[in-house]
């Protein structure tokens, strides 16, 4: 891919929203802020543009993209049916960190859906993204704006670290307030199925939908012959250079375990409360154990900080609570660890 200059635009600079929208109207792509993570956006209805998104990320073409629209009223433009359940979810959670999988309309290119008969749609809750979306006047396909396999970007600088010179522009809209990607729920199955935990919790979904199944890929590694509901869930993801191991247990026991391994340069990803227990070790904290919002906001930045050639293994403290936003944090960490968990 030819090296070019990536414009660093700011959502608070007059004119930059319009610059980003202009790039998109002209068939280009641009990284935009959302409340979950930064997205790499382009016209969802143009297969060539969608191809450019996959190429810039280095993303496998069998992993479909989320289509972003400005409101639930735009759903019929991209989906064949809008069931009552979709309207109920939209009323409860949009704009916000929820993606709904529905039967797709033919105008949505195969490249967006990776050939599936469904399309994933969401209305993001970031004013700058919505302003660009309205000014561009087309639905925007936007995967997370990272190189495939890396942690999702929660700042414009993360996007630059991964994609500088590979995309025309990034629009800086501040750090992402949620910090993990949207929840993905499939409404084409009965009962509905959670494909990826995220900013809207399973408990919140059940309040609106009643029964909701959980796709097996959310909690465990898929065997080679198994197919996850969300194709993206099968890929190793969020992973720094060094292998990650989740270690369940109390902080002092985890610290003893790390020291016992006798490794050249272990690093520890832990809670703010843990620094004393891990004193003397190379430590990166990602938030408070009692505050799942802080953990979600800090996780990807911490994983990026640990992506260093000198680190030989990363031992991660991970919430064992499996409700609310804790479920999304645990899922992302388990994926970073390729589901390697030790208990001490
Ligand atoms: O928060 C988010 O969702 C961010 C921001 C930018 O909106 N986007 C994001 O996109 O995380 P991406 O491409 O990194 O993840 C999309 C996930 C993948 O796991 C993909 O397999 C799944 O959604 N997905 C997309 N279309 C689908 C479909 N039709 N059926 C099932 N899963 C689908
Ligand atoms: Mg992604």
Short mmCIF file of C-alpha atoms and ligand atoms in Angstrom, two decimals:
data_model
loop_
_atom_site.label_atom_id
_atom_site.label_comp_id
_atom_site.label_asym_id
_atom_site.label_seq_id
_atom_site.Cartn_x
_atom_site.Cartn_y
_atom_site.Cartn_z
CA UNK A 1 0.00 0.00 0.00
CA UNK A 2 1.48 3.43 -0.97
CA UNK A 3 2.64 5.54 1.97
CA UNK A 4 0.71 8.79 2.25
CA UNK A 5 0.17 11.51 4.82
CA UNK A 6 -2.64 10.93 7.30
CA UNK A 7 -4.40 14.21 8.18
CA UNK A 8 -4.92 14.60 11.95
CA UNK A 9 -8.30 16.36 12.19
CA UNK A 10 -10.02 17.58 15.35
CA UNK A 11 -13.74 17.41 16.11
CA UNK A 12 -13.42 20.70 18.01
CA UNK A 13 -11.84 22.59 15.06
CA UNK A 14 -14.45 24.32 12.88
CA UNK A 15 -14.41 22.78 9.41
CA UNK A 16 -12.76 19.49 10.30
CA UNK A 17 -16.06 17.59 10.59
CA UNK A 18 -16.85 18.78 7.05
CA UNK A 19 -13.36 17.77 5.87
CA UNK A 20 -13.90 14.23 7.17
CA UNK A 21 -17.37 14.10 5.59
CA UNK A 22 -15.93 15.35 2.30
CA UNK A 23 -13.37 12.54 2.23
CA UNK A 24 -16.18 10.01 2.78
CA UNK A 25 -18.43 11.59 0.13
CA UNK A 26 -15.54 11.38 -2.35
CA UNK A 27 -15.22 7.63 -1.81
CA UNK A 28 -12.40 7.80 0.73
CA UNK A 29 -12.10 6.32 4.23
CA UNK A 30 -11.41 8.04 7.56
CA UNK A 31 -11.05 7.02 11.21
CA UNK A 32 -13.77 8.55 13.39
CA UNK A 33 -14.39 8.60 17.15
CA UNK A 34 -17.25 6.66 18.69
CA UNK A 35 -18.14 6.20 22.36
CA UNK A 36 -16.87 2.59 22.27
CA UNK A 37 -13.65 2.64 20.19
CA UNK A 38 -12.46 4.54 17.08
CA UNK A 39 -13.91 3.20 13.83
CA UNK A 40 -12.46 3.15 10.30
CA UNK A 41 -15.39 4.48 8.29
CA UNK A 42 -16.42 4.50 4.65
CA UNK A 43 -19.55 4.38 2.47
CA UNK A 44 -21.16 1.05 3.36
CA UNK A 45 -22.95 0.85 0.00
CA UNK A 46 -19.79 1.03 -2.15
CA UNK A 47 -17.93 -2.29 -2.45
CA UNK A 48 -14.67 -0.57 -3.54
CA UNK A 49 -14.69 1.61 -0.42
CA UNK A 50 -15.39 -1.40 1.75
CA UNK A 51 -12.47 -3.17 0.08
CA UNK A 52 -10.22 -0.22 1.01
CA UNK A 53 -11.26 -0.56 4.67
CA UNK A 54 -10.28 -4.25 4.74
CA UNK A 55 -6.98 -3.48 2.98
CA UNK A 56 -5.99 -0.65 5.37
CA UNK A 57 -6.65 -2.86 8.41
CA UNK A 58 -5.23 -6.06 6.93
CA UNK A 59 -8.51 -7.69 7.96
CA UNK A 60 -9.56 -11.17 6.76
CA UNK A 61 -12.40 -10.80 4.26
CA UNK A 62 -14.57 -13.39 6.04
CA UNK A 63 -15.12 -11.04 8.98
CA UNK A 64 -18.14 -8.77 8.32
CA UNK A 65 -18.40 -5.06 9.18
CA UNK A 66 -20.92 -3.12 11.27
CA UNK A 67 -23.03 -0.56 9.38
CA UNK A 68 -23.56 2.70 11.27
CA UNK A 69 -26.69 4.79 10.74
CA UNK A 70 -27.87 8.08 12.30
CA UNK A 71 -31.10 6.76 13.83
CA UNK A 72 -33.46 3.78 13.96
CA UNK A 73 -35.49 5.46 11.19
CA UNK A 74 -32.65 4.61 8.80
CA UNK A 75 -32.89 0.86 9.50
CA UNK A 76 -35.26 0.03 6.61
CA UNK A 77 -32.63 1.37 4.17
CA UNK A 78 -30.30 -1.51 5.03
CA UNK A 79 -32.44 -4.30 6.55
CA UNK A 80 -35.42 -6.24 5.12
CA UNK A 81 -37.42 -6.46 8.32
CA UNK A 82 -37.51 -4.37 11.45
CA UNK A 83 -39.01 -6.61 14.14
CA UNK A 84 -40.63 -5.09 17.25
CA UNK A 85 -37.69 -6.38 19.27
CA UNK A 86 -35.32 -4.20 17.20
CA UNK A 87 -37.43 -1.12 17.82
CA UNK A 88 -37.56 -1.90 21.54
CA UNK A 89 -33.76 -2.26 21.67
CA UNK A 90 -33.31 0.95 19.66
CA UNK A 91 -35.61 2.85 22.01
CA UNK A 92 -33.73 1.57 25.05
CA UNK A 93 -30.10 1.78 23.87
CA UNK A 94 -29.63 3.93 20.74
CA UNK A 95 -27.63 5.99 20.25
CA UNK A 96 -25.29 3.73 22.18
CA UNK A 97 -22.99 0.71 22.36
CA UNK A 98 -25.36 -1.90 20.91
CA UNK A 99 -25.19 -3.58 17.48
CA UNK A 100 -28.22 -5.46 16.17
CA UNK A 101 -27.97 -8.24 13.57
CA UNK A 102 -30.96 -8.33 11.17
CA UNK A 103 -31.79 -9.71 7.69
CA UNK A 104 -29.92 -7.57 5.18
CA UNK A 105 -31.23 -5.73 2.16
CA UNK A 106 -29.56 -6.44 -1.21
CA UNK A 107 -28.17 -2.86 -1.42
CA UNK A 108 -25.71 -3.86 1.31
CA UNK A 109 -22.72 -5.32 -0.56
CA UNK A 110 -21.54 -8.88 0.07
CA UNK A 111 -18.19 -7.42 1.08
CA UNK A 112 -19.77 -5.71 4.11
CA UNK A 113 -21.52 -8.85 5.35
CA UNK A 114 -18.84 -11.31 4.20
CA UNK A 115 -21.56 -12.99 2.18
CA UNK A 116 -23.96 -13.50 5.13
CA UNK A 117 -27.67 -12.92 4.65
CA UNK A 118 -27.65 -10.66 7.73
CA UNK A 119 -26.20 -7.23 8.47
CA UNK A 120 -25.04 -5.78 11.79
CA UNK A 121 -26.28 -2.22 12.44
CA UNK A 122 -25.74 0.37 15.13
CA UNK A 123 -26.33 4.05 15.98
CA UNK A 124 -23.20 5.27 17.81
CA UNK A 125 -23.39 7.84 20.61
CA UNK A 126 -20.66 10.30 19.62
CA UNK A 127 -21.68 13.73 18.36
CA UNK A 128 -18.73 14.01 15.95
CA UNK A 129 -19.45 10.60 14.39
CA UNK A 130 -23.14 11.46 14.01
CA UNK A 131 -22.29 14.87 12.49
CA UNK A 132 -19.99 13.25 9.91
CA UNK A 133 -22.59 10.56 9.21
CA UNK A 134 -25.31 13.14 8.52
CA UNK A 135 -22.99 15.30 6.39
CA UNK A 136 -21.78 12.28 4.40
CA UNK A 137 -25.39 11.25 3.75
CA UNK A 138 -24.69 7.50 3.45
CA UNK A 139 -24.58 4.61 5.96
CA UNK A 140 -21.02 4.08 7.16
CA UNK A 141 -19.33 0.72 7.49
CA UNK A 142 -16.82 0.98 10.34
CA UNK A 143 -14.77 -1.75 11.97
CA UNK A 144 -12.51 -0.79 14.86
CA UNK A 145 -9.67 1.36 13.45
CA UNK A 146 -6.76 -0.91 14.45
CA UNK A 147 -4.48 -3.17 12.43
CA UNK A 148 -6.15 -6.61 12.43
CA UNK A 149 -5.21 -8.50 15.60
CA UNK A 150 -4.25 -5.42 17.65
CA UNK A 151 -6.25 -4.01 20.56
CA UNK A 152 -9.00 -1.66 19.40
CA UNK A 153 -8.03 2.04 19.46
CA UNK A 154 -9.53 4.20 22.19
CA UNK A 155 -7.68 7.40 21.21
CA UNK A 156 -6.79 9.10 17.92
CA UNK A 157 -3.13 8.50 18.78
CA UNK A 158 -3.77 4.72 18.93
CA UNK A 159 -5.21 4.99 15.41
CA UNK A 160 -2.09 6.84 14.23
CA UNK A 161 0.15 4.24 15.88
CA UNK A 162 -1.54 1.54 13.77
CA UNK A 163 -2.62 3.25 10.55
CA UNK A 164 -0.49 6.38 10.01
CA UNK A 165 0.27 6.59 6.29
CA UNK A 166 -2.36 3.93 5.43
CA UNK A 167 -5.49 6.12 5.65
CA UNK A 168 -6.28 9.69 4.52
CA UNK A 169 -7.44 11.04 7.90
CA UNK A 170 -8.28 10.50 11.55
CA UNK A 171 -10.76 12.75 13.37
CA UNK A 172 -9.77 13.25 17.02
CA UNK A 173 -12.85 13.28 19.26
CA UNK A 174 -11.13 12.59 22.60
CA UNK A 175 -10.67 9.29 24.41
CA UNK A 176 -13.50 6.77 24.03
CA UNK A 177 -15.81 6.90 27.04
CA UNK A 178 -16.88 3.22 26.99
CA UNK A 179 -13.54 1.75 25.88
CA UNK A 180 -14.67 -1.71 24.69
CA UNK A 181 -16.62 -2.38 21.50
CA UNK A 182 -20.39 -2.53 21.23
CA UNK A 183 -22.48 -5.47 22.33
CA UNK A 184 -23.57 -7.55 19.31
CA UNK A 185 -26.98 -9.26 19.52
CA UNK A 186 -28.50 -11.42 16.78
CA UNK A 187 -32.26 -10.96 16.38
CA UNK A 188 -32.53 -13.43 13.49
CA UNK A 189 -32.52 -16.42 15.87
CA UNK A 190 -35.09 -17.50 18.47
CA UNK A 191 -34.35 -16.71 21.22
CA UNK A 192 -32.05 -13.79 20.37
CA UNK A 193 -28.37 -14.52 20.86
CA UNK A 194 -25.55 -12.48 22.39
CA UNK A 195 -22.63 -12.74 19.95
CA UNK A 196 -20.23 -10.29 21.63
CA UNK A 197 -20.53 -8.76 25.11
CA UNK A 198 -19.91 -5.02 25.20
CA UNK A 199 -21.11 -1.67 26.49
CA UNK A 200 -24.72 -2.87 26.94
CA UNK A 201 -24.87 -5.79 29.38
CA UNK A 202 -26.61 -9.16 28.95
CA UNK A 203 -28.81 -8.26 31.94
CA UNK A 204 -29.89 -5.03 30.21
CA UNK A 205 -30.69 -6.99 27.01
CA UNK A 206 -32.78 -9.50 28.97
CA UNK A 207 -34.79 -6.68 30.55
CA UNK A 208 -35.95 -5.69 27.07
CA UNK A 209 -35.97 -9.04 25.22
CA UNK A 210 -36.67 -11.65 27.89
CA UNK A 211 -34.74 -14.81 27.06
CA UNK A 212 -31.33 -14.25 25.40
CA UNK A 213 -28.84 -17.04 24.59
CA UNK A 214 -25.09 -16.57 24.83
CA UNK A 215 -22.98 -17.69 21.85
CA UNK A 216 -20.37 -20.26 22.96
CA UNK A 217 -17.58 -18.12 21.42
CA UNK A 218 -18.17 -15.52 24.16
CA UNK A 219 -16.89 -17.76 26.93
CA UNK A 220 -14.55 -20.30 25.37
CA UNK A 221 -12.19 -20.96 22.52
CA UNK A 222 -13.90 -22.41 19.45
CA UNK A 223 -12.70 -25.73 18.06
CA UNK A 224 -11.58 -25.66 14.44
CA UNK A 225 -14.87 -27.28 13.35
CA UNK A 226 -17.07 -24.80 15.25
CA UNK A 227 -18.49 -21.60 13.79
CA UNK A 228 -19.16 -18.60 16.07
CA UNK A 229 -22.25 -16.43 15.43
CA UNK A 230 -19.99 -13.40 14.92
CA UNK A 231 -17.20 -14.47 12.56
CA UNK A 232 -14.78 -12.02 14.21
CA UNK A 233 -14.99 -13.90 17.52
CA UNK A 234 -12.87 -16.75 16.18
CA UNK A 235 -9.75 -14.64 15.66
CA UNK A 236 -7.00 -14.17 18.25
CA UNK A 237 -7.32 -10.54 19.04
CA UNK A 238 -6.18 -7.66 21.22
CA UNK A 239 -2.87 -9.43 21.63
CA UNK A 240 0.46 -7.77 22.42
CA UNK A 241 3.67 -9.37 21.11
CA UNK A 242 4.26 -11.43 24.28
CA UNK A 243 1.85 -14.24 25.22
CA UNK A 244 -0.84 -13.24 27.73
CA UNK A 245 -1.96 -15.53 30.58
CA UNK A 246 -4.97 -14.70 32.74
CA UNK A 247 -4.26 -15.68 36.36
CA UNK A 248 -7.33 -16.05 38.59
CA UNK A 249 -6.78 -15.72 42.34
CA UNK A 250 -6.00 -13.20 45.07
CA UNK A 251 -3.35 -10.58 44.21
CA UNK A 252 -0.64 -11.85 46.63
CA UNK A 253 -1.02 -15.43 45.35
CA UNK A 254 -0.88 -14.23 41.74
CA UNK A 255 2.27 -12.21 42.53
CA UNK A 256 3.90 -15.28 44.11
CA UNK A 257 2.97 -17.34 41.04
CA UNK A 258 4.49 -14.77 38.67
CA UNK A 259 7.76 -14.69 40.66
CA UNK A 260 7.92 -18.51 40.79
CA UNK A 261 7.98 -18.73 36.98
CA UNK A 262 11.51 -17.29 36.97
CA UNK A 263 11.02 -15.63 33.58
CA UNK A 264 13.48 -13.10 32.13
CA UNK A 265 11.03 -10.23 31.84
CA UNK A 266 7.48 -10.89 32.99
CA UNK A 267 5.01 -8.01 33.03
CA UNK A 268 1.78 -7.72 34.97
CA UNK A 269 -1.53 -6.22 33.91
CA UNK A 270 -3.41 -5.52 37.13
CA UNK A 271 -5.99 -3.48 39.01
CA UNK A 272 -5.17 -0.10 40.57
CA UNK A 273 -5.53 -1.72 44.02
CA UNK A 274 -2.81 -4.31 43.27
CA UNK A 275 0.35 -2.24 42.92
CA UNK A 276 1.62 -3.07 46.41
CA UNK A 277 1.22 -6.84 45.90
CA UNK A 278 3.20 -6.65 42.65
CA UNK A 279 5.89 -4.24 43.91
CA UNK A 280 9.21 -4.76 42.09
CA UNK A 281 7.56 -6.27 39.00
CA UNK A 282 6.93 -4.47 35.70
CA UNK A 283 3.32 -3.40 36.19
CA UNK A 284 0.65 -1.66 34.09
CA UNK A 285 -2.70 -0.92 35.78
CA UNK A 286 -5.97 -0.59 33.89
CA UNK A 287 -8.56 0.57 36.43
CA UNK A 288 -10.22 -0.20 39.73
CA UNK A 289 -11.41 -3.73 40.46
CA UNK A 290 -14.66 -2.27 41.86
CA UNK A 291 -15.33 -0.01 38.89
CA UNK A 292 -15.97 -2.01 35.69
CA UNK A 293 -16.36 1.22 33.68
CA UNK A 294 -12.80 2.18 34.54
CA UNK A 295 -11.51 -1.28 33.57
CA UNK A 296 -13.30 -1.13 30.20
CA UNK A 297 -11.93 2.37 29.52
CA UNK A 298 -8.36 1.44 30.46
CA UNK A 299 -7.97 -2.09 29.08
CA UNK A 300 -6.93 -1.53 25.47
CA UNK A 301 -4.55 1.34 26.32
CA UNK A 302 -2.90 -0.92 28.92
CA UNK A 303 -2.57 -3.82 26.44
CA UNK A 304 -0.93 -1.43 23.98
CA UNK A 305 1.45 -0.19 26.69
CA UNK A 306 2.48 -3.82 27.28
CA UNK A 307 3.17 -4.47 23.61
CA UNK A 308 6.96 -4.14 23.98
CA UNK A 309 9.73 -6.34 22.59
CA UNK A 310 11.48 -6.66 25.98
CA UNK A 311 8.46 -8.24 27.69
CA UNK A 312 8.52 -12.06 27.52
CA UNK A 313 5.15 -12.89 29.10
CA UNK A 314 2.19 -10.92 30.41
CA UNK A 315 0.26 -12.10 33.46
CA UNK A 316 -3.18 -10.51 33.67
CA UNK A 317 -5.49 -9.94 36.60
CA UNK A 318 -9.01 -10.28 35.29
CA UNK A 319 -12.38 -9.69 36.98
CA UNK A 320 -14.02 -13.03 37.80
CA UNK A 321 -17.42 -11.34 38.21
CA UNK A 322 -19.44 -12.17 35.13
CA UNK A 323 -22.16 -9.55 35.10
CA UNK A 324 -22.63 -6.09 33.64
CA UNK A 325 -19.58 -4.63 31.95
CA UNK A 326 -17.31 -7.14 33.73
CA UNK A 327 -18.41 -9.74 31.18
CA UNK A 328 -17.08 -7.64 28.28
CA UNK A 329 -13.80 -6.92 30.06
CA UNK A 330 -13.28 -10.61 30.86
CA UNK A 331 -14.14 -11.63 27.29
CA UNK A 332 -11.59 -9.21 25.78
CA UNK A 333 -8.87 -10.32 28.19
CA UNK A 334 -9.59 -14.01 27.57
CA UNK A 335 -9.31 -13.34 23.84
CA UNK A 336 -6.02 -11.50 24.33
CA UNK A 337 -4.88 -14.58 26.28
CA UNK A 338 -6.24 -17.01 23.64
CA UNK A 339 -8.30 -18.40 26.58
CA UNK A 340 -5.22 -19.42 28.62
CA UNK A 341 -6.27 -19.24 32.27
CA UNK A 342 -4.32 -20.38 35.36
CA UNK A 343 -5.90 -20.52 38.82
CA UNK A 344 -3.79 -20.04 41.93
O1 LIG B 1 -18.15 -0.63 19.00
C1 LIG B 1 -18.09 -1.15 17.88
O2 LIG B 1 -18.88 -2.02 17.50
C2 LIG B 1 -16.98 -0.64 16.94
C3 LIG B 1 -17.30 0.83 16.59
C4 LIG B 1 -16.34 1.39 15.57
O3 LIG B 1 -18.62 0.93 16.16
N1 LIG B 1 -16.90 -1.46 15.78
C5 LIG B 1 -16.40 -2.72 15.84
O4 LIG B 1 -16.32 -3.34 14.61
O5 LIG B 1 -16.05 -3.26 16.87
P1 LIG B 1 -15.47 -4.67 14.36
O6 LIG B 1 -15.52 -4.83 12.89
O7 LIG B 1 -14.16 -4.53 14.99
O8 LIG B 1 -16.30 -5.82 15.02
C6 LIG B 1 -17.54 -6.22 14.44
C7 LIG B 1 -17.97 -7.54 15.00
C8 LIG B 1 -17.12 -8.68 14.49
O9 LIG B 1 -16.96 -9.65 15.53
C9 LIG B 1 -17.99 -9.26 13.36
O10 LIG B 1 -17.72 -10.62 13.11
C10 LIG B 1 -19.38 -9.03 13.91
O11 LIG B 1 -19.32 -7.79 14.57
N2 LIG B 1 -20.40 -8.95 12.83
C11 LIG B 1 -20.49 -8.03 11.85
N3 LIG B 1 -21.52 -8.31 11.02
C12 LIG B 1 -22.10 -9.43 11.49
C13 LIG B 1 -23.22 -10.24 11.07
N4 LIG B 1 -23.95 -9.94 9.99
N5 LIG B 1 -23.51 -11.33 11.81
C14 LIG B 1 -22.78 -11.65 12.91
N6 LIG B 1 -21.72 -10.93 13.36
C15 LIG B 1 -21.39 -9.84 12.65
MG1 LIG B 2 -12.36 -4.99 15.82
#
